[in-house]
Amino acid sequence: MGKHILAIDQGTTSSRVVIFNQEGKIVSFHSKEFKQYFPKPGYVLHDPEEIWESVVFCLNKALSKAKITIDDIDAIGITNQRETTVIWDKLTSKPLHKAIVWQSSQTKEICDDLINRNYQDIFKKKTGLLINPYFSGTKIKWLLDNVKDARSLAKQNRLAFGTIDSWLIWKLSNGNYHITDYTNASRTLIYNIYTLEWDQELLDILDIPSSILPKVVSSSGINAYTDEIILGKRIPISGIAGDQQAALFGQTCFSPGDIKNTYGTGCFLLMNTGEEPKFSNKGLLTTIAWGIDGKIEYALEGSIFVAGSAIQWLRDGLEIITSASESEGLARKTKSNLGVYFVPAFVGLGTPYWEEDARGSFFGLTRGVTKNHIIRSALEAIAYQTKDVVELMQKEANIKLCDLKVDGGASQNNFLMEFQSDILNCNIYRPSISETTALGACYLAGIGIGLWNKNEIKDKWEIDMKFSPEMTENKRKELYHNWKRALRACVAFADKENY
Ligand code: ADP
């Protein structure tokens, strides 16, 4: 039957299983949404058992769609929503609480307290991250402090913490392996990305016992096996990476300076910076891109909060489009932006502005503006925000961008990609396999069992479309200058005291 690799892509709203053949081509795919729990304002929770069941469901469906059995699977790769935190009892394998999702801001008070005690620098220096509820560290503390029996189970060495990769591997291996990989560890706020160990000083600050932590392993290589009782076969789990890092790998961004941007609800830009971690003073995160055979490579990461979700707002809020893809044709009906700029700061501005009080604003409206200009301005805003982050990355990493690889739902919009290429003045490459995250997990797993090496993978990567800049330098400068003016005005509106 030939070799097959099964990639589990456990995301924030759905789980997906993708089966690849040995050429790295998709054979079958299945996805399933699962429930989001919002028990209080700001809280976002998942049920770890439901996540596990959705993965098993997709796995069986993907096998039957491919008309193969589990015996035809040679390796499993796992990629996952990052930072989401689970604790469970190692004796019973039962979670003690729902998983706290990366989006949950329920640990804001813990974070504020750490910031007030001036711990920002020490966390930044050791983990490359900011003190923020996103990351797992304060979520673990919250669970230990608020869940009955958590600390006493920890004392008995029965408690396990894990991000979703750890939890799935625990379940797949029937409790034989409690591990995570370098990329997932690097998002926890307690892992030292230089010494490559759980950091005792940070653990002490957060009062987290080290006995609950998983062993950190390579992102590629045989680190665990599924148990026969669970899947009917002992299969190597040979690739593990957080979703954005898996996408960076799936895009074959293997060299320093290689960048990918994922255009989903928000945008995630990651730049490979090689074996040297680069620090940012402007809120880019320093993170582990992957660790393979003891060699660590690093990345700089910038995030944009509102990207594709601005298009969702046009559809569901303003109701001026009926589908996200319709935005492309309508934007093309305009000859220019007619001077309209839209800053979609619905939840404040992220990198590099960090203005949490900023709100969405339109500028330059005149009587001739139509809904098509509004739609165009929303698409252009995604491209401008990306340029803001790219400019910062180039400066902080001292690297010049020539090419950008793209993926995610909104990367299917050709108008947006053309404009992105124009405004960045670089080539944009969109791969033919849009499941880049799963592809990254597949590649890592394939390398892990010796099926491929990195060079062979580079050859496999196929392009769907290339976009090259056509705009004049003057036009580019003028548009970007106006975007910056709009941003300044938007930030001024957030300043209640001085205006
Ligand atoms: P996520 O993984 O964050 O849910 P996806 O990668 O599935 O996101 O992309 C979905 C997002 O992309 C939605 O916010 C949607 O509005 C946007 N989107 C999807 N298709 C298009 C399109 N053709 N043009 C513009 N935006 C799009």
Coordinates of C-alpha atoms and ligand atoms in Angstrom, one line a residue:
M1 CA 0.0 0.0 0.0
G2 CA 3.1 2.3 0.3
K3 CA 3.9 4.6 3.1
H4 CA 1.3 7.0 4.6
I5 CA 1.8 9.7 7.2
L6 CA -1.1 10.8 9.3
A7 CA -1.1 14.4 10.5
I8 CA -3.3 15.4 13.4
D9 CA -4.0 19.2 13.3
Q10 CA -5.7 20.0 16.5
G11 CA -6.9 23.7 16.2
T12 CA -8.9 26.2 18.2
T13 CA -12.3 25.6 16.7
S14 CA -11.8 22.2 15.0
S15 CA -9.7 19.1 14.9
R16 CA -8.5 17.9 11.5
V17 CA -6.8 14.7 10.4
V18 CA -5.0 14.7 7.0
I19 CA -3.4 11.6 5.5
F20 CA -0.5 12.1 3.2
N21 CA 1.2 9.6 0.8
Q22 CA 5.0 9.3 0.5
E23 CA 5.1 12.0 -2.1
G24 CA 3.7 14.4 0.5
K25 CA 0.4 14.7 -1.3
I26 CA -3.0 14.7 0.4
V27 CA -4.8 11.4 0.2
S28 CA -7.7 12.2 2.5
F29 CA -8.9 14.7 5.0
H30 CA -11.6 15.0 7.7
S31 CA -12.4 17.8 10.2
K32 CA -14.8 18.2 13.1
E33 CA -15.7 21.3 15.1
F34 CA -16.0 21.0 18.8
K35 CA -17.7 23.1 21.5
Q36 CA -16.3 26.3 22.9
Y37 CA -17.2 27.1 26.5
F38 CA -17.5 30.8 27.7
P39 CA -18.5 30.4 31.3
K40 CA -17.6 34.0 32.3
P41 CA -16.6 37.2 30.3
G42 CA -13.1 36.7 29.0
Y43 CA -13.0 32.9 29.8
V44 CA -12.5 30.5 26.9
L45 CA -12.4 26.8 27.7
H46 CA -12.4 23.5 25.8
D47 CA -13.2 20.0 27.1
P48 CA -10.0 17.9 26.7
E49 CA -12.1 14.6 26.4
E50 CA -14.2 16.2 23.6
I51 CA -11.0 17.2 21.8
W52 CA -9.6 13.7 22.1
E53 CA -12.9 12.2 20.8
S54 CA -13.0 14.6 17.9
V55 CA -9.4 13.6 16.9
V56 CA -10.3 9.8 17.1
F57 CA -13.4 10.5 15.0
C58 CA -11.5 12.4 12.3
L59 CA -8.8 9.8 12.3
N60 CA -11.2 7.0 11.6
K61 CA -13.1 9.0 9.0
A62 CA -9.8 10.0 7.2
L63 CA -8.7 6.4 7.1
S64 CA -12.0 5.2 5.6
K65 CA -12.1 8.1 3.1
A66 CA -8.6 7.0 2.0
K67 CA -9.7 3.4 1.8
I68 CA -6.8 2.3 4.0
T69 CA -6.5 0.9 7.5
I70 CA -4.3 1.8 10.4
D71 CA -1.8 -0.8 9.2
D72 CA -1.0 1.5 6.3
I73 CA 0.1 4.3 8.6
D74 CA 3.8 4.5 9.1
A75 CA 4.1 7.6 11.3
I76 CA 2.0 10.2 13.0
G77 CA 2.7 13.9 13.2
I78 CA 0.9 16.2 15.6
T79 CA 0.4 19.9 15.4
N80 CA -1.8 21.9 17.8
Q81 CA -3.3 25.1 19.0
R82 CA -0.5 26.5 21.1
E83 CA -0.5 27.5 24.8
T84 CA -3.9 25.9 25.6
T85 CA -3.4 24.3 29.0
V86 CA -4.6 20.9 30.4
I87 CA -4.0 19.2 33.7
W88 CA -4.9 15.6 34.4
D89 CA -4.5 12.8 36.9
K90 CA -1.8 10.4 35.7
L91 CA -3.4 7.5 37.5
T92 CA -6.9 7.8 35.9
S93 CA -6.0 9.9 32.8
K94 CA -8.9 12.2 33.7
P95 CA -8.5 15.9 33.3
L96 CA -9.1 17.8 36.5
H97 CA -10.7 20.8 34.7
K98 CA -11.5 22.0 31.3
A99 CA -8.6 23.2 29.2
I100 CA -7.8 26.9 29.4
V101 CA -7.6 28.1 25.8
W102 CA -4.9 30.5 24.6
Q103 CA -7.5 33.2 24.0
S104 CA -8.8 33.1 27.6
S105 CA -7.9 36.2 29.5
Q106 CA -8.9 34.7 32.9
T107 CA -5.4 35.1 34.2
K108 CA -5.2 38.8 33.6
E109 CA -5.0 39.5 37.3
I110 CA -2.1 37.1 37.8
C111 CA -0.3 38.8 34.9
D112 CA -1.0 42.3 36.2
D113 CA 0.4 41.2 39.6
L114 CA 3.6 39.8 38.0
I115 CA 4.0 43.0 35.9
N116 CA 3.6 45.1 39.1
R117 CA 6.3 43.1 40.7
N118 CA 8.6 44.0 37.8
Y119 CA 9.0 40.5 36.4
Q120 CA 8.6 41.5 32.8
D121 CA 12.3 41.6 32.0
I122 CA 13.2 38.3 33.6
F123 CA 10.4 36.4 31.7
K124 CA 11.3 38.2 28.5
K125 CA 15.0 37.4 28.8
K126 CA 14.5 33.7 29.5
T127 CA 11.4 32.8 27.4
G128 CA 11.3 35.4 24.6
L129 CA 7.7 36.1 25.6
L130 CA 5.7 38.8 27.3
I131 CA 3.8 38.4 30.5
N132 CA 0.4 37.9 29.0
P133 CA -2.6 35.6 29.7
Y134 CA -2.0 34.0 26.2
F135 CA 0.9 31.9 27.4
S136 CA 0.5 28.7 29.5
G137 CA 2.4 29.7 32.7
T138 CA -0.2 31.8 34.4
K139 CA -2.9 29.3 33.2
I140 CA -1.1 26.5 35.1
K141 CA -0.9 28.7 38.2
W142 CA -4.6 29.5 37.9
L143 CA -5.5 25.8 37.7
L144 CA -3.2 24.8 40.6
D145 CA -4.7 27.6 42.8
N146 CA -8.3 27.1 41.8
V147 CA -8.9 23.5 41.2
K148 CA -9.7 21.3 44.2
D149 CA -7.1 18.6 44.7
A150 CA -4.7 19.9 42.1
R151 CA -1.9 20.7 44.5
S152 CA -2.4 17.6 46.6
L153 CA -2.3 15.4 43.5
A154 CA 0.9 17.2 42.5
K155 CA 2.4 16.4 45.9
Q156 CA 1.7 12.7 45.3
N157 CA 3.3 13.0 41.8
R158 CA 0.1 12.1 40.2
L159 CA -0.6 15.4 38.4
A160 CA 0.4 16.1 34.8
F161 CA 0.4 19.4 32.9
G162 CA 0.5 19.5 29.1
T163 CA -0.4 21.6 26.1
I164 CA -2.7 19.9 23.6
D165 CA 0.2 17.9 22.0
S166 CA 1.1 16.4 25.4
W167 CA -2.5 15.6 26.1
L168 CA -3.0 13.8 22.8
I169 CA 0.2 11.9 23.0
W170 CA -0.7 10.8 26.5
K171 CA -4.0 9.5 25.2
L172 CA -2.6 7.9 22.0
S173 CA 0.1 6.1 24.0
N174 CA -2.4 5.0 26.8
G175 CA -0.4 7.0 29.3
N176 CA 3.0 5.7 28.4
Y177 CA 4.5 9.1 27.3
H178 CA 4.3 12.5 29.0
I179 CA 6.2 14.6 26.5
T180 CA 6.1 17.9 24.6
D181 CA 8.3 19.3 21.9
Y182 CA 10.6 22.4 21.9
T183 CA 8.1 24.6 20.0
N184 CA 5.3 23.9 22.4
A185 CA 7.5 24.2 25.4
S186 CA 8.7 27.6 24.1
R187 CA 5.1 29.0 24.5
T188 CA 4.6 28.2 28.1
L189 CA 6.4 31.1 29.8
I190 CA 8.3 28.7 32.0
Y191 CA 10.7 27.2 29.5
N192 CA 14.1 28.8 29.0
I193 CA 14.7 29.0 25.3
Y194 CA 18.5 29.3 25.7
T195 CA 19.4 26.7 28.3
L196 CA 16.6 24.4 26.9
E197 CA 15.2 23.5 30.3
W198 CA 12.2 24.3 32.5
D199 CA 13.4 27.3 34.4
Q200 CA 13.4 26.8 38.1
E201 CA 13.4 30.6 38.9
L202 CA 10.3 31.1 36.8
L203 CA 8.7 28.0 38.2
D204 CA 9.3 29.4 41.7
I205 CA 7.8 32.8 40.8
L206 CA 4.6 31.1 39.6
D207 CA 4.7 28.4 42.3
I208 CA 4.6 25.5 39.8
P209 CA 6.1 22.2 40.9
S210 CA 8.4 20.7 38.3
S211 CA 7.0 17.2 38.9
I212 CA 4.0 18.0 36.7
L213 CA 6.0 19.0 33.6
P214 CA 6.4 16.9 30.5
K215 CA 9.8 15.9 29.1
V216 CA 10.8 18.1 26.2
V217 CA 11.7 16.3 23.1
S218 CA 12.8 17.0 19.5
S219 CA 10.2 18.3 17.0
S220 CA 11.2 15.5 14.6
G221 CA 12.3 12.0 15.5
I222 CA 10.6 8.9 17.1
N223 CA 9.8 10.1 20.6
A224 CA 6.7 8.0 21.4
Y225 CA 4.5 5.2 20.1
T226 CA 0.8 4.8 20.0
D227 CA -0.5 1.9 22.1
E228 CA -2.1 -1.1 20.4
I229 CA -5.0 -0.9 22.8
I230 CA -5.9 2.6 21.5
L231 CA -5.3 2.4 17.7
G232 CA -4.8 -1.3 17.2
K233 CA -1.2 -0.7 16.1
R234 CA 2.1 0.6 17.6
I235 CA 2.8 3.6 15.4
P236 CA 5.7 6.0 15.9
I237 CA 4.8 9.6 16.8
S238 CA 7.7 11.2 15.0
G239 CA 6.7 14.9 14.5
I240 CA 5.4 17.4 17.0
A241 CA 5.1 21.2 16.6
G242 CA 2.8 24.1 17.6
D243 CA 0.6 25.2 14.7
Q244 CA 2.4 28.4 13.6
Q245 CA 5.8 26.6 13.7
A246 CA 4.4 23.7 11.8
A247 CA 3.1 26.1 9.2
L248 CA 6.6 27.7 9.0
F249 CA 8.0 24.2 8.4
G250 CA 5.3 23.3 6.0
Q251 CA 6.2 26.4 4.0
T252 CA 9.8 25.1 4.0
C253 CA 11.0 28.4 5.5
F254 CA 14.3 26.7 6.5
S255 CA 16.8 29.5 6.1
P256 CA 17.3 32.7 8.1
G257 CA 15.1 35.5 6.7
D258 CA 12.5 33.1 5.3
I259 CA 9.0 34.4 6.3
K260 CA 5.5 33.1 6.2
N261 CA 2.3 34.9 6.9
T262 CA -0.9 33.0 7.8
Y263 CA -4.0 35.0 6.9
G264 CA -6.8 33.6 9.1
T265 CA -9.0 35.3 11.7
G266 CA -5.8 37.3 12.6
C267 CA -2.4 37.1 10.9
F268 CA 0.6 35.3 12.3
L269 CA 4.0 36.2 10.8
L270 CA 7.0 34.1 11.6
M271 CA 10.5 34.7 10.4
N272 CA 13.2 32.1 10.6
T273 CA 16.2 33.7 12.3
G274 CA 18.4 30.6 12.3
E275 CA 20.4 29.3 15.2
E276 CA 20.7 32.8 16.8
P277 CA 17.7 34.0 18.7
K278 CA 16.9 37.7 18.0
F279 CA 15.4 40.0 20.5
S280 CA 12.8 42.6 19.9
N281 CA 12.2 45.7 21.9
K282 CA 8.9 46.4 20.1
G283 CA 6.8 43.4 21.1
L284 CA 7.8 40.8 18.6
L285 CA 8.2 37.4 20.3
T286 CA 11.3 35.3 20.2
T287 CA 10.4 31.7 19.9
I288 CA 11.7 28.2 19.0
A289 CA 11.0 27.5 15.3
W290 CA 11.9 23.8 15.8
G291 CA 14.5 21.6 17.5
I292 CA 15.7 18.7 15.5
D293 CA 18.6 16.4 16.5
G294 CA 19.6 18.7 19.3
K295 CA 19.9 21.7 17.0
I296 CA 17.6 24.5 17.8
E297 CA 16.5 27.1 15.3
Y298 CA 14.6 30.3 16.3
A299 CA 12.0 32.5 14.9
L300 CA 10.6 36.0 15.4
E301 CA 6.8 36.2 15.6
G302 CA 4.4 39.1 15.2
S303 CA 0.7 38.9 15.3
I304 CA -2.1 41.0 14.0
F305 CA -5.4 40.6 15.9
V306 CA -7.9 41.5 13.2
A307 CA -7.4 40.3 9.6
G308 CA -9.8 37.9 8.1
S309 CA -12.2 38.7 10.9
A310 CA -12.6 42.3 9.4
I311 CA -14.0 40.5 6.3
Q312 CA -16.3 38.5 8.5
W313 CA -17.5 41.8 10.0
L314 CA -18.3 43.1 6.5
R315 CA -20.4 39.9 6.0
D316 CA -22.0 39.5 9.4
G317 CA -21.9 43.0 10.9
L318 CA -22.3 45.4 8.0
E319 CA -23.9 42.7 5.8
I320 CA -22.4 44.3 2.6
I321 CA -21.1 41.0 1.3
T322 CA -22.6 37.5 1.5
S323 CA -19.4 35.5 1.6
A324 CA -15.8 36.3 2.4
S325 CA -14.7 35.3 -1.2
E326 CA -17.1 37.8 -2.7
S327 CA -14.9 40.6 -1.3
E328 CA -12.4 40.0 -4.1
G329 CA -14.7 40.8 -7.0
L330 CA -16.3 43.8 -5.3
A331 CA -12.9 45.3 -4.4
R332 CA -11.8 44.9 -8.0
K333 CA -14.8 47.0 -9.2
T334 CA -13.1 50.1 -7.7
K335 CA -10.3 51.9 -9.6
S336 CA -8.6 53.1 -6.5
N337 CA -9.2 53.4 -2.7
L338 CA -10.6 56.9 -3.3
G339 CA -8.6 58.1 -0.3
V340 CA -10.4 55.7 2.1
Y341 CA -8.4 54.0 4.9
F342 CA -9.8 51.6 7.4
V343 CA -8.0 50.8 10.6
P344 CA -9.7 47.6 11.9
A345 CA -8.6 48.1 15.6
F346 CA -11.7 46.3 16.9
V347 CA -9.8 44.9 19.9
G348 CA -7.0 47.5 20.0
L349 CA -3.7 47.4 18.0
G350 CA -1.0 44.7 18.4
T351 CA 2.5 44.6 17.0
P352 CA 4.1 47.2 16.8
Y353 CA 1.7 49.7 18.3
W354 CA 0.3 48.0 21.4
E355 CA -2.6 50.4 21.9
E356 CA -5.2 48.4 23.7
D357 CA -7.7 51.3 23.8
A358 CA -7.6 52.0 20.0
R359 CA -10.8 51.1 18.2
G360 CA -11.8 50.6 14.5
S361 CA -11.9 53.8 12.4
F362 CA -12.5 54.9 8.8
F363 CA -10.7 57.9 7.3
G364 CA -11.1 59.9 4.1
L365 CA -14.8 59.3 3.5
T366 CA -16.3 61.5 0.7
R367 CA -19.7 61.5 -1.0
G368 CA -18.4 59.2 -3.8
V369 CA -17.4 56.4 -1.5
T370 CA -19.4 53.1 -2.1
K371 CA -19.5 49.8 -0.3
N372 CA -16.9 48.6 -2.7
H373 CA -14.4 51.1 -1.4
I374 CA -15.2 50.1 2.1
I375 CA -14.5 46.4 1.2
R376 CA -11.3 47.4 -0.6
S377 CA -10.1 49.4 2.4
A378 CA -10.7 46.3 4.7
L379 CA -8.6 44.1 2.4
E380 CA -5.9 46.8 2.0
A381 CA -5.8 47.1 5.8
I382 CA -4.7 43.5 6.1
A383 CA -1.8 44.2 3.8
Y384 CA -0.8 47.4 5.5
Q385 CA -0.8 45.8 9.0
T386 CA 1.3 43.0 7.5
K387 CA 3.8 45.6 6.2
D388 CA 4.0 47.2 9.7
V389 CA 5.1 43.9 11.1
V390 CA 7.4 43.0 8.3
E391 CA 9.1 46.4 8.5
L392 CA 9.7 45.8 12.2
M393 CA 11.0 42.3 11.7
Q394 CA 13.5 43.5 9.0
K395 CA 14.7 46.1 11.3
E396 CA 15.0 44.0 14.4
A397 CA 16.6 41.0 12.6
N398 CA 18.6 43.1 10.2
I399 CA 17.3 41.1 7.3
K400 CA 15.9 42.3 4.0
L401 CA 12.7 40.6 2.8
C402 CA 12.5 39.5 -0.8
D403 CA 9.9 36.7 -0.7
L404 CA 6.9 36.0 1.5
K405 CA 5.1 32.7 1.6
V406 CA 1.4 32.8 2.5
D407 CA -1.3 30.5 3.7
G408 CA -4.6 30.6 5.6
G409 CA -8.2 31.4 4.4
A410 CA -7.7 35.0 3.3
S411 CA -4.6 34.1 1.3
Q412 CA -7.0 32.7 -1.3
N413 CA -8.0 36.3 -2.2
N414 CA -6.0 37.3 -5.2
F415 CA -6.8 41.0 -4.9
L416 CA -5.3 41.0 -1.4
M417 CA -2.2 39.0 -2.5
E418 CA -1.6 41.4 -5.4
F419 CA -1.9 44.4 -3.2
Q420 CA 0.2 42.7 -0.5
S421 CA 3.0 42.1 -3.1
D422 CA 2.7 45.7 -4.3
I423 CA 2.8 47.3 -0.9
L424 CA 5.6 45.1 0.4
N425 CA 7.5 45.3 -2.8
C426 CA 8.3 41.6 -2.7
N427 CA 7.2 38.4 -4.4
I428 CA 4.5 36.4 -2.7
Y429 CA 4.2 32.6 -3.1
R430 CA 1.1 30.7 -2.3
P431 CA 1.5 26.9 -2.1
S432 CA -0.8 24.4 -3.8
I433 CA -1.4 22.6 -0.6
S434 CA -3.4 25.0 1.6
E435 CA -3.3 22.7 4.6
T436 CA 0.2 24.0 5.4
T437 CA 0.0 23.4 9.2
A438 CA -0.8 19.7 8.7
L439 CA 1.8 19.5 5.9
G440 CA 4.4 20.8 8.4
A441 CA 3.5 18.1 10.9
C442 CA 3.6 15.5 8.1
Y443 CA 7.1 16.7 7.0
L444 CA 8.4 16.6 10.6
A445 CA 7.0 13.1 11.0
G446 CA 8.4 11.9 7.7
I447 CA 11.9 13.2 8.5
G448 CA 11.5 11.6 12.0
I449 CA 11.2 8.1 10.5
G450 CA 13.9 8.7 7.9
L451 CA 11.5 8.9 4.9
W452 CA 12.8 12.3 3.7
N453 CA 15.4 14.9 4.5
K454 CA 15.0 18.7 4.5
N455 CA 16.3 19.0 0.9
E456 CA 13.9 16.5 -0.5
I457 CA 11.1 18.4 1.2
K458 CA 12.1 21.6 -0.3
D459 CA 11.8 19.9 -3.7
K460 CA 8.3 18.7 -2.8
W461 CA 6.9 22.1 -2.0
E462 CA 4.7 23.2 -4.9
I463 CA 3.5 26.7 -5.8
D464 CA -0.1 27.5 -6.7
M465 CA 0.5 31.1 -7.6
K466 CA 3.2 33.7 -7.5
F467 CA 2.4 37.4 -7.1
S468 CA 5.0 40.0 -8.1
P469 CA 5.0 43.8 -7.4
E470 CA 3.8 46.1 -10.1
M471 CA 3.2 49.3 -8.2
T472 CA 5.5 52.3 -8.7
E473 CA 7.7 53.3 -5.7
N474 CA 6.0 56.7 -5.5
K475 CA 2.5 55.2 -5.3
R476 CA 3.6 52.6 -2.7
K477 CA 5.2 55.4 -0.6
E478 CA 2.1 57.6 -0.9
L479 CA -0.3 54.9 0.1
Y480 CA 1.7 53.6 3.1
H481 CA 2.3 57.2 4.3
N482 CA -1.5 57.7 4.3
W483 CA -2.0 54.5 6.2
K484 CA 0.4 55.7 8.9
R485 CA -1.5 59.0 9.1
A486 CA -4.7 57.0 9.6
L487 CA -3.1 55.0 12.3
R488 CA -1.9 58.1 14.1
A489 CA -5.4 59.6 14.0
C490 CA -6.9 56.3 15.2
V491 CA -4.4 56.2 18.2
A492 CA -5.2 59.9 18.9
F493 CA -8.9 59.1 19.2
A494 CA -8.0 56.5 21.9
D495 CA -6.3 59.2 23.9
K496 CA -9.1 60.6 26.2
E497 CA -6.9 62.9 28.2
N498 CA -5.2 65.1 25.7
Y499 CA -7.9 65.6 23.2
Ligands
ADP1 P1 -8.8 30.5 11.2 O1 -8.0 29.2 11.1 O2 -8.3 31.6 12.0 O3 -10.3 30.2 11.6 P2 -8.9 30.4 8.3 O4 -7.5 30.2 7.8 O5 -9.9 29.3 8.2 O6 -8.9 31.1 9.7 O7 -9.5 31.7 7.5 C1 -10.7 32.2 7.7 C2 -10.7 33.7 7.7 O8 -10.3 34.1 6.4 C3 -12.1 34.3 8.0 O9 -11.9 35.3 8.9 C4 -12.5 34.8 6.6 O10 -13.3 36.0 6.7 C5 -11.3 35.0 5.9 N1 -11.4 34.6 4.4 C6 -11.7 33.4 3.9 N2 -11.7 33.5 2.6 C7 -11.5 34.8 2.2 C8 -11.4 35.5 1.0 N3 -11.5 34.8 -0.2 N4 -11.1 36.8 1.0 C9 -10.9 37.4 2.2 N5 -11.0 36.8 3.4 C10 -11.3 35.5 3.4

